Short mmCIF file of C-alpha atoms in Angstrom, two decimals:
data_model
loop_
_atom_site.label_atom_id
_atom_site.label_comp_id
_atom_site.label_asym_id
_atom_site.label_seq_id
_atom_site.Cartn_x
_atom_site.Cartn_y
_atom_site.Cartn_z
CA UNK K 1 5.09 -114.06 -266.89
CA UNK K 2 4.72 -114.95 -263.37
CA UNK K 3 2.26 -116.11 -260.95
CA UNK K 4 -0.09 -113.88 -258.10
CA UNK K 5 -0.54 -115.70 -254.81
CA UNK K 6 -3.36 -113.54 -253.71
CA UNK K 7 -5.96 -116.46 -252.84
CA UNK K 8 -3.54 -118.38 -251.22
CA UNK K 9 -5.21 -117.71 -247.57
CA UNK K 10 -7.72 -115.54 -248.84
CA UNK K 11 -10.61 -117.14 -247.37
CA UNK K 12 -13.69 -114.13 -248.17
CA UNK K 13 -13.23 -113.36 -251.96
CA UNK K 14 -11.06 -116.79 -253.40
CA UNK K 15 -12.80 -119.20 -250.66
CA UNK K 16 -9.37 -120.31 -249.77
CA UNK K 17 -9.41 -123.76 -247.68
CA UNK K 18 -6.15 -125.68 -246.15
CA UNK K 19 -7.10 -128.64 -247.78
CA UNK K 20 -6.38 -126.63 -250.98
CA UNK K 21 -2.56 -126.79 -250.13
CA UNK K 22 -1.47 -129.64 -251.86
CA UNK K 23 -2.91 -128.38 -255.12
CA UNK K 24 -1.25 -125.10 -254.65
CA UNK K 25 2.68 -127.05 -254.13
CA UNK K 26 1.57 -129.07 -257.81
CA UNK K 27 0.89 -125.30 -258.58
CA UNK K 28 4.27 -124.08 -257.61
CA UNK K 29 6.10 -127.00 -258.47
CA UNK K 30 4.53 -126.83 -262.17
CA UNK K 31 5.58 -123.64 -262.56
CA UNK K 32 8.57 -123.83 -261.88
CA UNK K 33 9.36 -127.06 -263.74
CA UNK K 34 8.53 -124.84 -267.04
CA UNK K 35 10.48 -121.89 -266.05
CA UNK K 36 8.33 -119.83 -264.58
CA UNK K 37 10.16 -118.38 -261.23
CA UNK K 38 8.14 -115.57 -260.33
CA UNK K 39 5.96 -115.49 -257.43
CA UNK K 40 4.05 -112.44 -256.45
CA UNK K 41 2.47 -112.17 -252.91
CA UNK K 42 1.93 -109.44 -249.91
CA UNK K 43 2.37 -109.70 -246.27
CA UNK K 44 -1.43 -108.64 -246.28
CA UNK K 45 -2.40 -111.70 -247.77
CA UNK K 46 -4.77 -114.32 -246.28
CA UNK K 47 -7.73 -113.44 -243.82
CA UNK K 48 -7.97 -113.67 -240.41
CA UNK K 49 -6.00 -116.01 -238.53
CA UNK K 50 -4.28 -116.74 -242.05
CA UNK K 51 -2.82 -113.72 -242.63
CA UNK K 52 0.59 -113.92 -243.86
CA UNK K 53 -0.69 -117.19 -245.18
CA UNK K 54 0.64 -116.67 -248.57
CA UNK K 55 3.93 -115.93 -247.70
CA UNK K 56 4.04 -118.90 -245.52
CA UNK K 57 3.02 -121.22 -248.26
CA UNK K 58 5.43 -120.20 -250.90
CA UNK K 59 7.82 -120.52 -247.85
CA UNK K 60 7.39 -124.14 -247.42
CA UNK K 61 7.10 -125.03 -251.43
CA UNK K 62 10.51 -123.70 -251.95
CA UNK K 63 11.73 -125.76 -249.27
CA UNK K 64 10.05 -128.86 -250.48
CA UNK K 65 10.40 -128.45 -254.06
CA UNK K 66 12.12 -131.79 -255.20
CA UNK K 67 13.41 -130.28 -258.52
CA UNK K 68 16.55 -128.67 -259.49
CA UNK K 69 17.82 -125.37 -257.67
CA UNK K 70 21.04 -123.90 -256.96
CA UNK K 71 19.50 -121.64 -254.17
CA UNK K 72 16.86 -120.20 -253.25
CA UNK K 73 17.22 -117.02 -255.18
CA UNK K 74 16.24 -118.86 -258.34
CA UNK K 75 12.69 -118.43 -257.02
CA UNK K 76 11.75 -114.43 -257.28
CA UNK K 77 9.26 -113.57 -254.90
CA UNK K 78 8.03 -110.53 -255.05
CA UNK K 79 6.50 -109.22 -251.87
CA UNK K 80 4.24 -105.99 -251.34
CA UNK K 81 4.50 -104.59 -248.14
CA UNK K 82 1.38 -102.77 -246.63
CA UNK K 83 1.32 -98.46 -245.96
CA UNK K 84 -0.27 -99.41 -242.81
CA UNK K 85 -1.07 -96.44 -240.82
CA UNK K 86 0.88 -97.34 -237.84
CA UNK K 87 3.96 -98.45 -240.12
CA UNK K 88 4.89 -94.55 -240.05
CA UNK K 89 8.78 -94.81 -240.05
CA UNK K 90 11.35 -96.38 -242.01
CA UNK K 91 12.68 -98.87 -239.02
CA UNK K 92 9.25 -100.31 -239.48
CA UNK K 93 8.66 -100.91 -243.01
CA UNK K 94 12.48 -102.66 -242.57
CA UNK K 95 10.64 -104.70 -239.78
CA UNK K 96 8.25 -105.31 -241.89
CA UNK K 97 10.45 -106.55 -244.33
CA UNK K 98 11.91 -108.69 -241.46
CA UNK K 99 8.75 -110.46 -240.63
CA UNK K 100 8.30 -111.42 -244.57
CA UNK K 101 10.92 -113.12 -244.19
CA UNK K 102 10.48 -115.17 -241.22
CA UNK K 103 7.16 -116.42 -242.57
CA UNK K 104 9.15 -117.27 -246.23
CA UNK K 105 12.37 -118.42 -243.97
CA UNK K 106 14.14 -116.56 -246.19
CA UNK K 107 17.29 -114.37 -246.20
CA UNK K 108 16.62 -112.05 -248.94
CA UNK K 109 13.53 -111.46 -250.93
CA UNK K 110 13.68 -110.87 -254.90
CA UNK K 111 11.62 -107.56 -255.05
CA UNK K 112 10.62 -106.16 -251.96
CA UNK K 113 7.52 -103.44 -252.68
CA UNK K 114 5.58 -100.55 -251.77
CA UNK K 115 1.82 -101.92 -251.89
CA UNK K 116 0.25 -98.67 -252.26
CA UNK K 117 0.94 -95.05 -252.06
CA UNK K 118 -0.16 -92.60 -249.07
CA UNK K 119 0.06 -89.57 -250.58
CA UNK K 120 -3.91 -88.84 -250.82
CA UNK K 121 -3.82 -89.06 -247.18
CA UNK K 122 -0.47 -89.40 -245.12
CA UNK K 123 2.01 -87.69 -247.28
CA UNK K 124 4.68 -87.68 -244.39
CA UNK K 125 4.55 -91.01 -243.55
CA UNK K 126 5.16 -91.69 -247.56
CA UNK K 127 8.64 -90.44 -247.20
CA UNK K 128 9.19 -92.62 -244.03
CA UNK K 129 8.21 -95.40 -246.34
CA UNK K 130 10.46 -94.74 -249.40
CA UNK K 131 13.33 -94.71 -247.12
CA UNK K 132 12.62 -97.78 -245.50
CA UNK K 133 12.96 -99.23 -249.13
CA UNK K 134 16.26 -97.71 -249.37
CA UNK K 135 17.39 -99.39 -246.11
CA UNK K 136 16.03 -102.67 -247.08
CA UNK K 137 17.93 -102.86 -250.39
CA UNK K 138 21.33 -101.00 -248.67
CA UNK K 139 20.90 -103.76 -246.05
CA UNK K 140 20.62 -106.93 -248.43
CA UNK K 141 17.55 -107.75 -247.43
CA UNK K 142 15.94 -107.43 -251.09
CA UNK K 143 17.86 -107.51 -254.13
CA UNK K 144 15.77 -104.68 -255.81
CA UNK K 145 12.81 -102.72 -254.41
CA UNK K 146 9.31 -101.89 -256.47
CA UNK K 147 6.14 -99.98 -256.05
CA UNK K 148 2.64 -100.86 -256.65
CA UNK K 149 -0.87 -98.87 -257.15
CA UNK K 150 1.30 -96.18 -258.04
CA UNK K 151 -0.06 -93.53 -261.21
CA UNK K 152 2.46 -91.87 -262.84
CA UNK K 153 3.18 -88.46 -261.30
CA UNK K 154 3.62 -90.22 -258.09
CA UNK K 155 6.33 -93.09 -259.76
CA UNK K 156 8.15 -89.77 -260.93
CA UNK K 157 8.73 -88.32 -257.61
CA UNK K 158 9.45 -91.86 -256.09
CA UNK K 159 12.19 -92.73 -258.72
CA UNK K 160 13.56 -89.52 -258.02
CA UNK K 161 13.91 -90.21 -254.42
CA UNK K 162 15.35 -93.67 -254.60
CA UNK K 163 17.53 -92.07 -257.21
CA UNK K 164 18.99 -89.31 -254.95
CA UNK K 165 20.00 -92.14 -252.17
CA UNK K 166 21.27 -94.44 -255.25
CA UNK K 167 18.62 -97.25 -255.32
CA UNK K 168 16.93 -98.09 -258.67
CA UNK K 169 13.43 -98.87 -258.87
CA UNK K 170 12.98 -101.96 -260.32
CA UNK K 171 9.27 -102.51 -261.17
CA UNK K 172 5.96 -100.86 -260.98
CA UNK K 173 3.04 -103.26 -260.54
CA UNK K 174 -0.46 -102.36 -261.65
CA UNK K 175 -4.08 -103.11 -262.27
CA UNK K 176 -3.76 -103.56 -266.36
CA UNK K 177 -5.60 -105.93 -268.45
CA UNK K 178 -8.09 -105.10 -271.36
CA UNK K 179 -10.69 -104.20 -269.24
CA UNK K 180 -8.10 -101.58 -267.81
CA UNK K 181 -6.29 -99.49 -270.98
CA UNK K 182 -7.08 -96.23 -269.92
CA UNK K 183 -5.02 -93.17 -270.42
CA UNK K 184 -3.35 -93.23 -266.82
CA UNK K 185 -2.24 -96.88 -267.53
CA UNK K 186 -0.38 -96.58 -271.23
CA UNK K 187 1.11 -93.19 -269.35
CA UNK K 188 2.21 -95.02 -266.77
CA UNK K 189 3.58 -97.57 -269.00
CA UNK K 190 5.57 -94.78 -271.22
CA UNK K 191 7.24 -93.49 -267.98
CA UNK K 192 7.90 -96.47 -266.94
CA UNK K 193 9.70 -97.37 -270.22
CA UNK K 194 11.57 -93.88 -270.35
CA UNK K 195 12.84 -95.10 -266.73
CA UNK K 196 13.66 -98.41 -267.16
CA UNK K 197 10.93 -99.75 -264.82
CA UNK K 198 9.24 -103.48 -265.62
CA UNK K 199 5.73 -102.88 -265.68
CA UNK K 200 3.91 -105.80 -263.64
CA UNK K 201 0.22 -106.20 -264.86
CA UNK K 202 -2.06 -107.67 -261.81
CA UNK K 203 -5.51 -108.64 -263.12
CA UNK K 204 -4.64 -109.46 -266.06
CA UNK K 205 -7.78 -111.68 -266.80
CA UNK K 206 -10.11 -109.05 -265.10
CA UNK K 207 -10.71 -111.25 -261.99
CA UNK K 208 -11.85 -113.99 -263.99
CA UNK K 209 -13.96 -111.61 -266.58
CA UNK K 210 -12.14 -112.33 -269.46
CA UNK K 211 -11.46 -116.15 -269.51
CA UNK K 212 -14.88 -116.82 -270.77
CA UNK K 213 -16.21 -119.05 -267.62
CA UNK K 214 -18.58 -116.52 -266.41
CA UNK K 215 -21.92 -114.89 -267.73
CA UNK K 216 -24.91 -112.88 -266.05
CA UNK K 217 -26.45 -116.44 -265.55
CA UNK K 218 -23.77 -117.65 -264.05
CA UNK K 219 -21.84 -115.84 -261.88
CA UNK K 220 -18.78 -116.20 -259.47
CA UNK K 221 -19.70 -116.80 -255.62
CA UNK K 222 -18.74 -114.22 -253.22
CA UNK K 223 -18.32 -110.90 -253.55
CA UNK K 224 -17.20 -110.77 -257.65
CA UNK K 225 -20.46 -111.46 -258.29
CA UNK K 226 -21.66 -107.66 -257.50
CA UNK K 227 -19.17 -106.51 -259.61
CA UNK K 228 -19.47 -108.95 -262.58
CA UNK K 229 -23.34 -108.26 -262.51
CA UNK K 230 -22.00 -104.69 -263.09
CA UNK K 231 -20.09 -105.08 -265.84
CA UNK K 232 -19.90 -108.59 -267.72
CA UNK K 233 -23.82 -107.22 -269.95
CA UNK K 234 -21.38 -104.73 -271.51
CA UNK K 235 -18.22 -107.00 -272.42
CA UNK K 236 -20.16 -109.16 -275.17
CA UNK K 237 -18.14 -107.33 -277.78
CA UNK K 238 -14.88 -107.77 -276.39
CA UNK K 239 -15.73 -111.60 -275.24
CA UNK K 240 -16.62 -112.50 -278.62
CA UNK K 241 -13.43 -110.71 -279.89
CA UNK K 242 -11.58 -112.88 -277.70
CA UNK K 243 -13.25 -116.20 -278.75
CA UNK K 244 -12.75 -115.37 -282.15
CA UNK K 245 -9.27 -115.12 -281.96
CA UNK K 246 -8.64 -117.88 -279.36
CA UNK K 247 -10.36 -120.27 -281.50
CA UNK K 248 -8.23 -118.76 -284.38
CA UNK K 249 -4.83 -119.42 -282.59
CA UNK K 250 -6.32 -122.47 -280.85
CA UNK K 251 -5.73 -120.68 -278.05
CA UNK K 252 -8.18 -120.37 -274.93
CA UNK K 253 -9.65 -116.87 -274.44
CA UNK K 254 -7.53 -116.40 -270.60
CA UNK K 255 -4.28 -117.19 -272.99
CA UNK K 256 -5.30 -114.57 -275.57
CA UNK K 257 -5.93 -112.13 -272.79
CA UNK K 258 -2.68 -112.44 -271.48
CA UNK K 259 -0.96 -112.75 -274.42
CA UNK K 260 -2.47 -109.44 -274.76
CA UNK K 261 -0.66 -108.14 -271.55
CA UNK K 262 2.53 -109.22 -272.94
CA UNK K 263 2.52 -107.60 -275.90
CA UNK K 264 1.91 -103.92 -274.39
CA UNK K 265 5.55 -104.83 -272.98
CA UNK K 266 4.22 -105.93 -269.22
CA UNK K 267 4.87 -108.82 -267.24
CA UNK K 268 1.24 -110.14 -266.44
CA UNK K 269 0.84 -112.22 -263.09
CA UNK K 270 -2.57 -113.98 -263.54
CA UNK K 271 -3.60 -115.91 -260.16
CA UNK K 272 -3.71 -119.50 -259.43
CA UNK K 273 -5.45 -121.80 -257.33
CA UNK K 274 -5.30 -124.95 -259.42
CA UNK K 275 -3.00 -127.35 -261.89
CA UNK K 276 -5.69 -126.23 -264.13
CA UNK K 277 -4.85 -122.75 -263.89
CA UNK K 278 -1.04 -123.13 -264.37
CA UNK K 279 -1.50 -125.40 -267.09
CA UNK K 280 -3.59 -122.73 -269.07
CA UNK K 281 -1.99 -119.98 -268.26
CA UNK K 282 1.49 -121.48 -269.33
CA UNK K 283 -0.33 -121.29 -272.97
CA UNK K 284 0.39 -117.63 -272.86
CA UNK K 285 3.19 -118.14 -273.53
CA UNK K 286 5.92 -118.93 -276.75
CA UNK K 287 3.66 -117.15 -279.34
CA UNK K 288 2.42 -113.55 -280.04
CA UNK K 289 -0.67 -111.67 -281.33
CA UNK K 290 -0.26 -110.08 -284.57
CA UNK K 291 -0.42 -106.65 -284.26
CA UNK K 292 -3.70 -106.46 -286.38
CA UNK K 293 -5.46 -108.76 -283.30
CA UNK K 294 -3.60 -106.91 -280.41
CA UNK K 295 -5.70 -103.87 -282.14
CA UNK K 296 -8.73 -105.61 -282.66
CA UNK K 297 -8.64 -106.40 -279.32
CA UNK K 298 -8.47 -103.02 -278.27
CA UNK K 299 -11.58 -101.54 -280.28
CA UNK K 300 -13.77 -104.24 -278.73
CA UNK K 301 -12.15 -103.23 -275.53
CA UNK K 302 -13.00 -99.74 -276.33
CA UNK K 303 -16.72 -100.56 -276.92
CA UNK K 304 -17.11 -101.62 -273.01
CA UNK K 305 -19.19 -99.23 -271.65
CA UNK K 306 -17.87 -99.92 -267.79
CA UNK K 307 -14.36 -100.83 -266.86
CA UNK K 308 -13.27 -102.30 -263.93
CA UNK K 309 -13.14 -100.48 -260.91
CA UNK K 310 -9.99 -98.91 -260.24
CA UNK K 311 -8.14 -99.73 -257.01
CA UNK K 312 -8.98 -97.72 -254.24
CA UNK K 313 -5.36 -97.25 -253.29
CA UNK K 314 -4.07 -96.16 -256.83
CA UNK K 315 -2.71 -92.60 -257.14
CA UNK K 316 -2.28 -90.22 -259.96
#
């Protein structure tokens, strides 16, 4: 397991506040004191003035963590770097890569990946942006390069490519929690197995759908809330599945739902913004579903009748 870093400096849908950074070191800190050394973040995170804010953060914790490390590259951090549309050759995205750095004041990242794909609507510059992956990792600037929002057809022709220049692809990261077992995602996973690509499930607690906090009567602030009224009427089969079985393992229902993530074989980065979060999520882990509740699980799943909303950005 390891940890997404998308509130930190996301102001408009986490309500992200610079008083919350001390919180979020004891976040990083505690994680890493119980071996968790994964950090996932994106040069498009924070808003506003604070973008890049997340980078910068996890920056200044590895600096200041107090605990034992070699070197820096004991901490992974995985950053996604943005298909904007003037980013349209592969000097860029490797300047891009650059500028990550700066703000982490770091020399080489851990994974350095593709956020999303262009081929729905700038195939060219695509190909400008593999190969500015390929010159990243031939230049040490990343020890291993990774793709996100990507379906499976496209994650073929990608691996292909890196192949042919003689860089593996490392990880595919995407939207993948029980409120998102379609078709496309177990295909994607079974390429990505038949490839030897980690599968990295964002999401994995839905948002916040699946931990149990939230009902129609109470409902997250910001703009969750229009989606939540959408789907949380239809997820009291799956919910109560959950509870049932988290009450079972004397588990909670967020470590059930991850649990759940690791099972299918992914590497789940639930979100934090508190100790609180860390300390649950860090439940997850050191036990396993049975394979009867993993599929119990699934047929309340099943019963949903609305899913979350797939990412704009994701491609077949």
């Amino acid at each position: 397991m390891g940890f997404g870093t998308w509130a930190w400096g996301n102001q408009l849908l986490w309500g992200y506040q610079e008083s919350m950074d001390t919180e979020l070191q004891e976040c990083f800190n505690l994680a890493l004191k119980n071996g968790i050394n994964l950090f996932d973040t994106a040069d498009s995170y924070g808003t506003g003035r604070l973008n890049g804010q997340s980078e910068r953060l996890l920056g200044k914790f590895i600096r200041e963590y107090e605990g034992p490390m070699k070197s820096p590259d004991d901490v992974i951090i995985a950053t996604k770097f943005a298909a904007y549309p003037w980013r349209l050759t592969s000097g860029q995205f490797v300047s891009a890569c650059k500028s990550s750095l700066e703000r982490l004041q770091l020399d080489r990242l851990g994974i350095g990946q593709l956020h999303w794909s262009t081929a729905n609507y700038a195939p060219l510059q695509e190909r400008a942006l593999w190969d500015g992956l390929v010159e990243m990792y031939e230049k040490g600037l990343v020890r291993a390069v990774g793709v996100s929002n990507y379906g499976p057809k496209q994650l073929l022709k990608i691996h292909s490519h890196l192949s042919s220049r003689g860089v593996p692809l490392s990880s595919a990261q995407v939207q993948f929690s029980l409120l998102n077992m379609g078709d496309e995602q177990m295909e994607l996973k079974t390429v990505c197995d038949s490839l030897g690509i980690r599968l990295i499930a964002y999401s994995p607690l839905g948002l916040g759908m699946l931990t149990g906090k939230y009902t129609t009567s109470n409902l997250p602030s910001g703009p969750r809330s229009v989606l939540f009224r959408q789907i949380l009427p239809g997820l009291e089969s799956l919910l109560t599945c959950l509870k049932r079985i988290a009450e079972r393992k004397g588990k909670t229902m967020s470590q059930v739902a991850i649990n759940w993530c690791i099972c299918k074989g992914t590497i789940p980065i639930p979100g934090v913004k508190t100790v609180r979060h860390v300390e649950d999520n860090l439940g997850a882990l050191g036990w396993r579903l049975s394979p009867a509740e993993v599929s119990e699980l699934e047929a309340a799943a099943m019963e949903s009748p609305k899913r979350m909303v797939q990412n704009i950005f994701q491609t077949a």
